[in-house]
Amino acid sequence: MYKAVVIGGSAGSFQVITRILNSLPKNFPLPVLLSLHRLKHVRSGFVEALSIKSAIEVVEPSDKDTIKPGKAYLAPSNYHMYIELNKKIALSTEEPVNHSRPSIDLTFETAAQAYRDKIVGIILSGANRDGAYGLQKLKQLGGLAIVQDPNECQVKTMTEASLKMTQVDHIFTTQQIINFLQSLK
Amino acid sequence: MILSDQEVQFFVTTIKNASQYDFSEYSEKSLKRRLQKILLDTNLDLLGLINKIKTSKDFLEQTVKDITVNTTELFRDPQIWQTLKYRILPKFSENKNINIWHAGCSTGQEVYSMMILLNELDLLDKAKIFASDINTDALDAAKKGVYKYRFNIGYLDNFDKVIKENPFNYDEYNDVPYSKYFKIDKVSDSILMNDFLKKKPIFRQHDLVKGENLYFAKFDLILCRNVIIYFKYSLQNKVFKLFHDHLYTNGYLVLGMHETMLGEIASRFDKKGQAYRKK
């Protein structure tokens, strides 16, 4: 029933994202779109670190790559990652948005426009407000909005900003997020 | 403000009819986003914008500049510059001339990166540097060679990685002073390129959509990085064809970190990383 999962995270989200990816089965039926902030000078090695224990393939996509199920697409460092309506990746080096490139808002908003009510959006731990606007858009277009339980977050700012803007569907711990994703068919 | 695809199309058609610029083969997402930003900044609705474009040539030019503005860095993606330093540029060391075209050079940081690298390899004197962009404001900035310092502090790390360090030999360290190539003025928060670099390139306005080679030259190396991500597949292929036609055999095309050549044209190149060698 859902066609894609989009996840945004910043400070404190790396371990969460690693746990989530490691828990997904090899035949996970959806693509996972990841827009994660990273330190400006830690530009390489991230995709390798995420791949170590992940059963699904984790890639930093090229521009115009076609999105396929059972694969995780990590927004490349220093690029915005958009989702086109024809379910292809579009990259951009436009100015950072709210000091962020990739911008979680932009990935969420364009993914929501591409997948409408067939997408699950998840905001994780982070130290700024990026993602709040994108999650709101996703919810408005009929997607399912999930926020990591702020009590569990290393840094709450991002999840709290999202909760302030959007009446979300679920506030989940990491384990609940994993259980939910594993239940998707 | 959310624009519909039809509204973006209306904008593209208006520009096309009123000028020599054609955005019909630009990627939708980025184009739409930039258009929305222009509407926000100018406080106009789409019809207001269209009217102003039709009545004022200056406003049209400004709008085109706002659409085509691009960001770049000094030695962006050091690993690509290391590839150029150790694998590609040495192949041209016996050449009498080395022709290099920076297609879509924006504000010029990569043009200066290339000249610095060439100078370190003792190849700058025989290099001819051509640099083009559609955006004349960006070209003016490129000619000036002045960049913000604090905002771009990462430039220095990139410089160290490419110029001072050797990724294949950690014992090697070339302590090249920054002042050899640029002045850092912390008072005015600026990085200022040295004159001998600034006067070297031949900067020209050029629209890749037009599919012509304005330099009437052939090239050993073409850099076109993070430009074609704004183009649709059809236009990408047209541009690749243009590059192919104007590269020497065994010349190289270098693309951005996450740009790929697809389709038939790809078979006419040997690909290694982001470097495509013309067969």
Coordinates of C-alpha atoms in Angstrom, one line a residue:
Chain A
M1 CA 0.0 0.0 0.0
Y2 CA 2.9 2.4 0.7
K3 CA 5.4 3.0 -2.1
A4 CA 8.2 4.8 -0.3
V5 CA 9.8 5.7 3.1
V6 CA 11.5 9.1 3.5
I7 CA 13.7 9.7 6.6
G8 CA 15.3 12.9 7.8
G9 CA 17.8 13.2 10.6
S10 CA 20.6 15.3 11.9
A11 CA 22.6 15.4 15.1
G12 CA 22.1 12.2 17.1
S13 CA 20.4 10.3 14.3
F14 CA 23.3 8.2 13.0
Q15 CA 22.9 5.3 15.4
V16 CA 19.1 5.4 15.0
I17 CA 19.4 5.3 11.2
T18 CA 22.0 2.5 11.5
R19 CA 19.6 0.4 13.7
I20 CA 16.7 1.0 11.3
L21 CA 18.7 0.0 8.2
N22 CA 20.2 -3.0 9.9
S23 CA 16.7 -4.3 10.8
L24 CA 15.2 -4.1 7.3
P25 CA 15.0 -7.4 5.5
K26 CA 16.8 -7.8 2.2
N27 CA 13.5 -8.0 0.4
F28 CA 12.1 -4.8 2.0
P29 CA 9.4 -3.9 -0.5
L30 CA 9.9 -0.1 -0.6
P31 CA 12.7 2.4 -1.4
V32 CA 14.1 4.3 1.6
L33 CA 15.0 7.9 0.9
L34 CA 17.5 9.4 3.4
S35 CA 18.2 13.0 3.9
L36 CA 20.7 13.3 6.7
H37 CA 22.9 16.2 7.7
R38 CA 26.5 15.5 8.3
L39 CA 29.5 17.5 9.4
K40 CA 30.8 19.6 6.6
H41 CA 34.1 17.9 6.6
V42 CA 33.0 14.3 7.0
R43 CA 32.0 14.0 3.4
S44 CA 33.0 10.5 2.5
G45 CA 32.8 7.2 4.3
F46 CA 29.2 7.8 5.5
V47 CA 27.5 5.5 3.0
E48 CA 30.1 2.8 3.7
A49 CA 29.4 3.1 7.5
L50 CA 25.7 2.8 6.9
S51 CA 26.2 -0.2 4.6
I52 CA 28.2 -2.4 6.9
K53 CA 25.3 -4.3 8.5
S54 CA 22.5 -3.2 6.3
A55 CA 20.8 -6.0 4.3
I56 CA 19.4 -3.6 1.8
E57 CA 21.8 -1.8 -0.5
V58 CA 22.7 1.8 0.6
V59 CA 23.8 4.1 -2.2
E60 CA 24.6 7.8 -2.8
P61 CA 22.6 8.1 -6.0
S62 CA 23.6 9.9 -9.2
D63 CA 21.4 12.5 -10.7
K64 CA 18.5 11.0 -12.7
D65 CA 18.8 7.5 -11.1
T66 CA 15.5 5.6 -11.1
I67 CA 14.3 4.8 -7.6
K68 CA 13.9 1.1 -7.0
P69 CA 12.3 -0.8 -4.1
G70 CA 14.5 -2.5 -1.5
K71 CA 17.3 0.1 -1.8
A72 CA 18.3 3.0 0.4
Y73 CA 19.2 6.4 -1.3
L74 CA 21.3 8.6 0.8
A75 CA 21.3 12.3 -0.2
P76 CA 25.0 12.9 -1.3
S77 CA 26.9 15.2 0.9
N78 CA 26.7 18.8 -0.3
Y79 CA 23.8 18.3 -2.6
H80 CA 20.0 18.7 -2.3
M81 CA 18.1 15.6 -3.2
Y82 CA 14.8 16.0 -4.9
I83 CA 12.3 13.3 -6.0
E84 CA 10.9 13.9 -9.4
L85 CA 7.3 13.0 -10.3
N86 CA 8.5 10.2 -12.5
K87 CA 10.3 8.7 -9.4
K88 CA 13.8 9.6 -10.4
I89 CA 16.4 11.3 -8.3
A90 CA 17.3 14.9 -9.1
L91 CA 20.3 16.5 -7.4
S92 CA 21.1 20.1 -7.0
T93 CA 23.9 22.3 -5.7
E94 CA 21.6 25.3 -5.1
E95 CA 22.2 27.4 -2.0
P96 CA 21.8 25.6 1.4
V97 CA 18.3 26.0 2.8
N98 CA 18.4 26.9 6.5
H99 CA 22.1 26.3 6.4
S100 CA 21.6 22.8 5.3
R101 CA 22.5 20.9 2.1
P102 CA 21.0 18.4 1.8
S103 CA 17.8 20.1 3.0
I104 CA 15.4 17.6 4.6
D105 CA 12.5 20.0 3.8
L106 CA 13.2 19.8 0.1
T107 CA 13.6 16.0 0.0
F108 CA 10.4 15.6 2.0
E109 CA 8.3 18.1 0.1
T110 CA 9.3 16.7 -3.4
A111 CA 9.0 13.1 -2.2
A112 CA 5.5 13.9 -0.9
Q113 CA 4.5 15.4 -4.3
A114 CA 5.8 12.3 -6.1
Y115 CA 4.2 9.7 -3.8
R116 CA 1.2 11.7 -2.3
D117 CA -0.6 9.4 0.1
K118 CA 1.7 6.5 -0.6
I119 CA 4.6 7.6 1.5
V120 CA 5.8 7.3 5.1
G121 CA 7.8 10.2 6.4
I122 CA 10.0 9.9 9.5
I123 CA 11.8 12.7 11.4
L124 CA 14.6 11.6 13.8
S125 CA 16.9 13.3 16.3
G126 CA 18.4 16.6 15.2
A127 CA 19.6 20.0 16.4
N128 CA 17.8 22.3 14.1
R129 CA 14.3 22.9 12.6
D130 CA 14.9 21.4 9.1
G131 CA 12.3 18.8 8.2
A132 CA 9.4 20.4 10.1
Y133 CA 8.1 22.1 7.0
G134 CA 8.7 19.1 4.8
L135 CA 6.8 16.7 7.2
Q136 CA 3.9 19.2 7.3
K137 CA 3.7 19.1 3.5
L138 CA 3.9 15.3 3.5
K139 CA 1.0 15.1 5.9
Q140 CA -1.0 17.7 3.9
L141 CA -0.6 15.6 0.8
G142 CA -1.9 12.5 2.5
G143 CA 1.3 10.8 3.6
L144 CA 1.9 9.1 7.0
A145 CA 3.8 11.3 9.4
I146 CA 6.0 9.8 12.1
V147 CA 8.3 11.5 14.5
Q148 CA 10.9 9.8 16.8
D149 CA 9.9 10.1 20.4
P150 CA 11.7 13.3 21.6
N151 CA 12.4 11.7 25.0
E152 CA 14.5 9.2 23.2
C153 CA 16.3 11.7 21.0
Q154 CA 19.9 12.7 21.7
V155 CA 18.8 16.2 20.5
K156 CA 15.1 17.1 20.5
T157 CA 15.0 20.3 18.5
M158 CA 14.1 18.8 15.2
T159 CA 11.4 16.4 16.4
E160 CA 9.9 19.1 18.6
A161 CA 9.8 21.6 15.7
S162 CA 8.0 18.9 13.6
L163 CA 5.5 18.1 16.4
K164 CA 4.7 21.8 16.8
M165 CA 3.9 22.2 13.1
T166 CA 2.1 19.0 12.3
Q167 CA -0.5 16.7 13.9
V168 CA 1.6 13.6 13.3
D169 CA 0.2 10.1 13.0
H170 CA 2.7 8.4 15.4
I171 CA 5.3 9.3 17.9
F172 CA 7.5 6.2 17.9
T173 CA 10.6 5.0 19.7
T174 CA 13.4 3.5 17.4
Q175 CA 12.1 0.0 18.2
Q176 CA 8.5 1.0 17.3
I177 CA 9.7 2.6 14.0
I178 CA 11.5 -0.7 13.2
N179 CA 8.5 -2.8 14.1
F180 CA 6.3 -0.5 12.0
L181 CA 8.6 -0.7 8.9
Q182 CA 9.0 -4.5 9.2
S183 CA 5.2 -4.8 9.1
L184 CA 5.0 -3.0 5.7
K185 CA 4.2 -5.3 2.9
Chain B
M1 CA 3.5 29.9 -3.3
I2 CA 3.1 26.6 -5.1
L3 CA 3.4 26.8 -8.8
S4 CA 1.7 24.2 -11.1
D5 CA 3.7 22.6 -13.9
Q6 CA 1.5 24.6 -16.4
E7 CA 2.5 27.8 -14.8
V8 CA 6.2 26.9 -15.0
Q9 CA 5.6 26.1 -18.7
F10 CA 4.0 29.4 -19.2
F11 CA 7.0 31.1 -17.8
V12 CA 9.4 29.1 -19.9
T13 CA 7.4 30.0 -23.1
T14 CA 7.4 33.7 -22.2
I15 CA 11.1 33.7 -21.8
K16 CA 11.7 31.8 -25.0
N17 CA 9.5 34.2 -27.0
A18 CA 11.0 37.3 -25.5
S19 CA 14.7 36.4 -25.6
Q20 CA 17.3 34.0 -26.8
Y21 CA 17.1 31.9 -23.6
D22 CA 15.4 28.5 -23.6
F23 CA 14.7 26.7 -20.4
S24 CA 12.4 24.1 -21.8
E25 CA 14.9 21.3 -21.3
Y26 CA 15.8 22.3 -17.8
S27 CA 14.9 19.9 -14.9
E28 CA 11.5 20.8 -13.5
K29 CA 12.2 20.6 -9.8
S30 CA 15.1 23.1 -9.7
L31 CA 13.5 25.4 -12.2
K32 CA 10.3 25.5 -10.3
R33 CA 12.1 26.1 -7.0
R34 CA 14.1 29.0 -8.4
L35 CA 11.0 30.5 -10.0
Q36 CA 9.2 30.4 -6.7
K37 CA 12.2 32.0 -5.0
I38 CA 12.1 34.8 -7.6
L39 CA 8.4 35.4 -7.0
L40 CA 9.0 35.5 -3.3
D41 CA 12.0 37.9 -3.6
T42 CA 10.3 40.3 -6.0
N43 CA 6.9 40.1 -4.3
L44 CA 5.2 39.5 -7.6
D45 CA 2.7 36.9 -8.7
L46 CA 3.3 34.9 -11.8
L47 CA 1.3 37.2 -14.1
G48 CA 3.0 40.3 -12.6
L49 CA 6.4 38.7 -13.2
I50 CA 5.5 37.8 -16.8
N51 CA 4.3 41.3 -17.5
K52 CA 7.5 42.8 -16.2
I53 CA 9.6 40.3 -18.2
K54 CA 7.8 41.3 -21.4
T55 CA 8.2 45.1 -20.8
S56 CA 11.7 45.3 -19.4
K57 CA 14.7 43.8 -21.0
D58 CA 16.8 44.5 -17.9
F59 CA 14.3 42.7 -15.7
L60 CA 14.3 39.7 -18.1
E61 CA 18.1 39.5 -18.0
Q62 CA 18.0 39.7 -14.2
T63 CA 15.4 37.0 -14.0
V64 CA 17.6 34.8 -16.2
K65 CA 20.5 35.4 -13.9
D66 CA 18.5 34.4 -10.9
I67 CA 17.5 31.2 -12.7
T68 CA 21.0 30.3 -13.7
V69 CA 22.9 31.1 -10.6
N70 CA 25.1 28.2 -9.4
T71 CA 27.3 27.4 -6.4
T72 CA 30.8 26.1 -6.7
E73 CA 33.9 25.8 -4.5
L74 CA 37.7 25.9 -4.6
F75 CA 38.8 22.3 -5.2
R76 CA 35.3 21.0 -4.6
D77 CA 35.5 17.2 -4.1
P78 CA 39.3 16.9 -3.5
Q79 CA 39.4 13.3 -4.8
I80 CA 38.5 14.4 -8.3
W81 CA 41.3 17.0 -8.1
Q82 CA 43.7 14.3 -6.9
T83 CA 42.7 12.2 -10.0
L84 CA 43.4 15.2 -12.2
K85 CA 46.7 15.7 -10.5
Y86 CA 48.1 12.2 -10.5
R87 CA 46.3 10.4 -13.3
I88 CA 45.0 12.9 -16.0
L89 CA 47.1 16.0 -16.2
P90 CA 50.4 14.2 -16.3
K91 CA 49.3 12.5 -19.6
F92 CA 49.4 16.0 -21.2
S93 CA 52.9 16.8 -19.9
E94 CA 54.5 16.2 -23.3
N95 CA 51.9 18.2 -25.2
K96 CA 52.9 21.5 -26.8
N97 CA 49.6 23.0 -25.7
I98 CA 46.9 21.9 -23.3
N99 CA 43.4 23.3 -24.1
I100 CA 41.0 23.3 -21.2
W101 CA 37.4 24.4 -21.2
H102 CA 35.4 25.0 -18.0
A103 CA 31.9 24.8 -19.4
G104 CA 29.5 26.4 -16.9
C105 CA 32.2 27.8 -14.7
S106 CA 29.9 29.9 -12.6
T107 CA 31.9 32.2 -10.2
G108 CA 35.1 30.6 -11.3
Q109 CA 36.4 28.7 -8.2
E110 CA 37.2 25.6 -10.3
V111 CA 39.0 27.7 -13.0
Y112 CA 41.4 29.0 -10.3
S113 CA 41.7 25.5 -8.8
M114 CA 42.8 24.2 -12.2
M115 CA 45.3 26.9 -12.7
I116 CA 46.8 26.4 -9.3
L117 CA 47.1 22.7 -9.9
L118 CA 48.6 23.2 -13.4
N119 CA 51.1 25.6 -11.9
E120 CA 52.2 23.1 -9.3
L121 CA 52.7 20.6 -12.1
D122 CA 54.7 23.1 -14.2
L123 CA 52.0 23.0 -16.9
L124 CA 50.4 26.3 -16.6
D125 CA 52.5 28.1 -19.2
K126 CA 51.4 25.7 -22.0
A127 CA 47.8 25.6 -20.9
K128 CA 45.1 27.7 -22.5
I129 CA 42.2 28.1 -20.2
F130 CA 38.7 28.8 -21.6
A131 CA 35.9 29.4 -19.2
S132 CA 32.2 30.0 -20.0
D133 CA 28.9 30.5 -18.3
I134 CA 25.4 31.6 -19.3
N135 CA 25.3 34.0 -16.4
T136 CA 27.3 37.2 -16.9
D137 CA 27.1 38.2 -13.2
A138 CA 28.8 34.9 -12.4
L139 CA 31.4 35.6 -15.1
D140 CA 32.1 39.0 -13.7
A141 CA 32.6 37.5 -10.2
A142 CA 34.9 34.9 -11.8
K143 CA 37.0 37.6 -13.5
K144 CA 37.3 39.4 -10.2
G145 CA 38.5 36.3 -8.3
V146 CA 37.4 37.6 -4.9
Y147 CA 35.6 35.2 -2.6
K148 CA 34.2 35.3 0.9
Y149 CA 36.7 34.0 3.4
R150 CA 34.9 32.9 6.6
F151 CA 32.0 31.3 4.7
N152 CA 34.5 29.4 2.6
I153 CA 36.9 28.3 5.2
G154 CA 36.7 24.8 3.8
Y155 CA 38.5 26.0 0.7
L156 CA 41.7 25.9 2.6
D157 CA 41.2 22.3 3.7
N158 CA 40.5 21.3 0.1
F159 CA 43.6 23.2 -1.0
D160 CA 45.7 21.3 1.6
K161 CA 44.3 17.9 0.5
V162 CA 45.0 18.6 -3.2
I163 CA 48.1 20.7 -3.2
K164 CA 50.0 19.9 0.0
E165 CA 49.2 16.3 0.7
N166 CA 49.7 13.1 -1.3
P167 CA 46.9 10.6 -0.6
F168 CA 49.2 7.8 -1.9
N169 CA 52.1 8.8 0.3
Y170 CA 51.5 10.2 3.7
D171 CA 55.1 11.1 4.2
E172 CA 55.0 13.6 1.4
Y173 CA 54.0 17.1 2.3
N174 CA 54.5 20.1 0.1
D175 CA 54.2 23.2 2.2
V176 CA 53.0 25.5 -0.6
P177 CA 52.0 28.8 1.0
Y178 CA 48.5 30.1 0.1
S179 CA 50.0 33.5 -0.7
K180 CA 51.6 31.9 -3.8
Y181 CA 48.1 31.9 -5.3
F182 CA 45.8 34.1 -3.2
K183 CA 45.7 36.7 -0.5
I184 CA 43.6 36.2 2.6
D185 CA 42.3 39.5 3.9
K186 CA 40.5 38.8 7.2
V187 CA 39.5 42.5 7.6
S188 CA 37.4 42.5 4.4
D189 CA 36.6 38.8 4.9
S190 CA 38.0 38.0 1.4
I191 CA 40.1 35.6 -0.5
L192 CA 41.7 37.5 -3.4
M193 CA 43.2 35.6 -6.3
N194 CA 46.6 36.7 -7.5
D195 CA 46.9 38.7 -10.7
F196 CA 48.8 36.2 -12.7
L197 CA 45.9 33.8 -12.3
K198 CA 43.2 36.3 -13.0
K199 CA 44.6 37.4 -16.4
K200 CA 45.0 33.9 -17.8
P201 CA 41.5 32.6 -18.6
I202 CA 39.5 33.6 -21.6
F203 CA 36.0 34.2 -20.1
R204 CA 33.0 34.2 -22.4
Q205 CA 29.3 34.1 -22.0
H206 CA 28.0 30.9 -23.5
D207 CA 24.7 29.0 -23.4
L208 CA 25.1 25.2 -23.5
V209 CA 21.5 24.9 -24.8
K210 CA 22.6 26.5 -28.1
G211 CA 24.9 23.6 -28.7
E212 CA 27.8 25.5 -30.2
N213 CA 31.5 25.7 -29.5
L214 CA 32.2 29.4 -29.2
Y215 CA 36.0 29.0 -29.0
F216 CA 36.4 27.2 -32.3
A217 CA 39.0 25.1 -30.6
K218 CA 39.4 21.5 -29.7
F219 CA 40.1 20.5 -26.1
D220 CA 42.3 18.1 -24.2
L221 CA 40.1 18.5 -21.1
I222 CA 36.6 19.7 -20.5
L223 CA 35.2 20.3 -17.0
C224 CA 31.5 20.6 -16.6
R225 CA 30.6 20.0 -13.0
N226 CA 27.2 20.2 -11.4
V227 CA 25.8 21.9 -14.5
I228 CA 24.0 19.1 -16.3
I229 CA 22.1 18.1 -13.2
Y230 CA 19.8 21.1 -14.1
F231 CA 19.2 19.7 -17.5
K232 CA 16.7 17.0 -18.7
Y233 CA 18.1 13.8 -20.2
S234 CA 17.6 15.0 -23.8
L235 CA 19.6 18.2 -23.2
Q236 CA 22.3 16.4 -21.3
N237 CA 22.8 14.2 -24.3
K238 CA 23.0 17.1 -26.6
V239 CA 25.6 18.7 -24.4
F240 CA 27.6 15.4 -24.2
K241 CA 27.6 15.3 -27.9
L242 CA 28.9 18.8 -28.1
F243 CA 31.7 17.9 -25.7
H244 CA 32.5 14.7 -27.6
D245 CA 32.7 16.6 -30.9
H246 CA 35.2 19.1 -29.5
L247 CA 37.4 16.8 -27.5
Y248 CA 40.6 15.4 -28.9
T249 CA 40.7 11.6 -29.0
N250 CA 42.1 10.6 -25.6
G251 CA 40.9 13.9 -24.2
Y252 CA 38.9 13.9 -21.0
L253 CA 35.5 15.1 -19.8
V254 CA 35.1 15.5 -16.1
L255 CA 31.7 15.6 -14.5
G256 CA 30.4 16.3 -11.0
M257 CA 30.5 13.7 -8.3
H258 CA 27.0 12.5 -8.9
E259 CA 26.5 13.1 -12.6
T260 CA 26.5 10.1 -15.0
M261 CA 26.5 9.8 -18.7
L262 CA 23.8 7.5 -19.9
G263 CA 22.7 6.2 -23.3
E264 CA 24.5 5.6 -26.6
I265 CA 27.0 8.5 -26.2
A266 CA 28.5 6.7 -23.1
S267 CA 29.9 4.0 -25.4
R268 CA 32.1 6.6 -27.0
F269 CA 33.9 7.2 -23.8
D270 CA 35.9 5.1 -21.3
K271 CA 34.7 5.9 -17.8
K272 CA 36.8 5.9 -14.7
G273 CA 35.1 7.5 -11.7
Q274 CA 33.9 10.9 -12.9
A275 CA 36.4 11.1 -15.7
Y276 CA 35.3 10.1 -19.2
R277 CA 38.1 9.6 -21.8
K278 CA 37.1 10.0 -25.4
K279 CA 37.9 6.8 -27.4

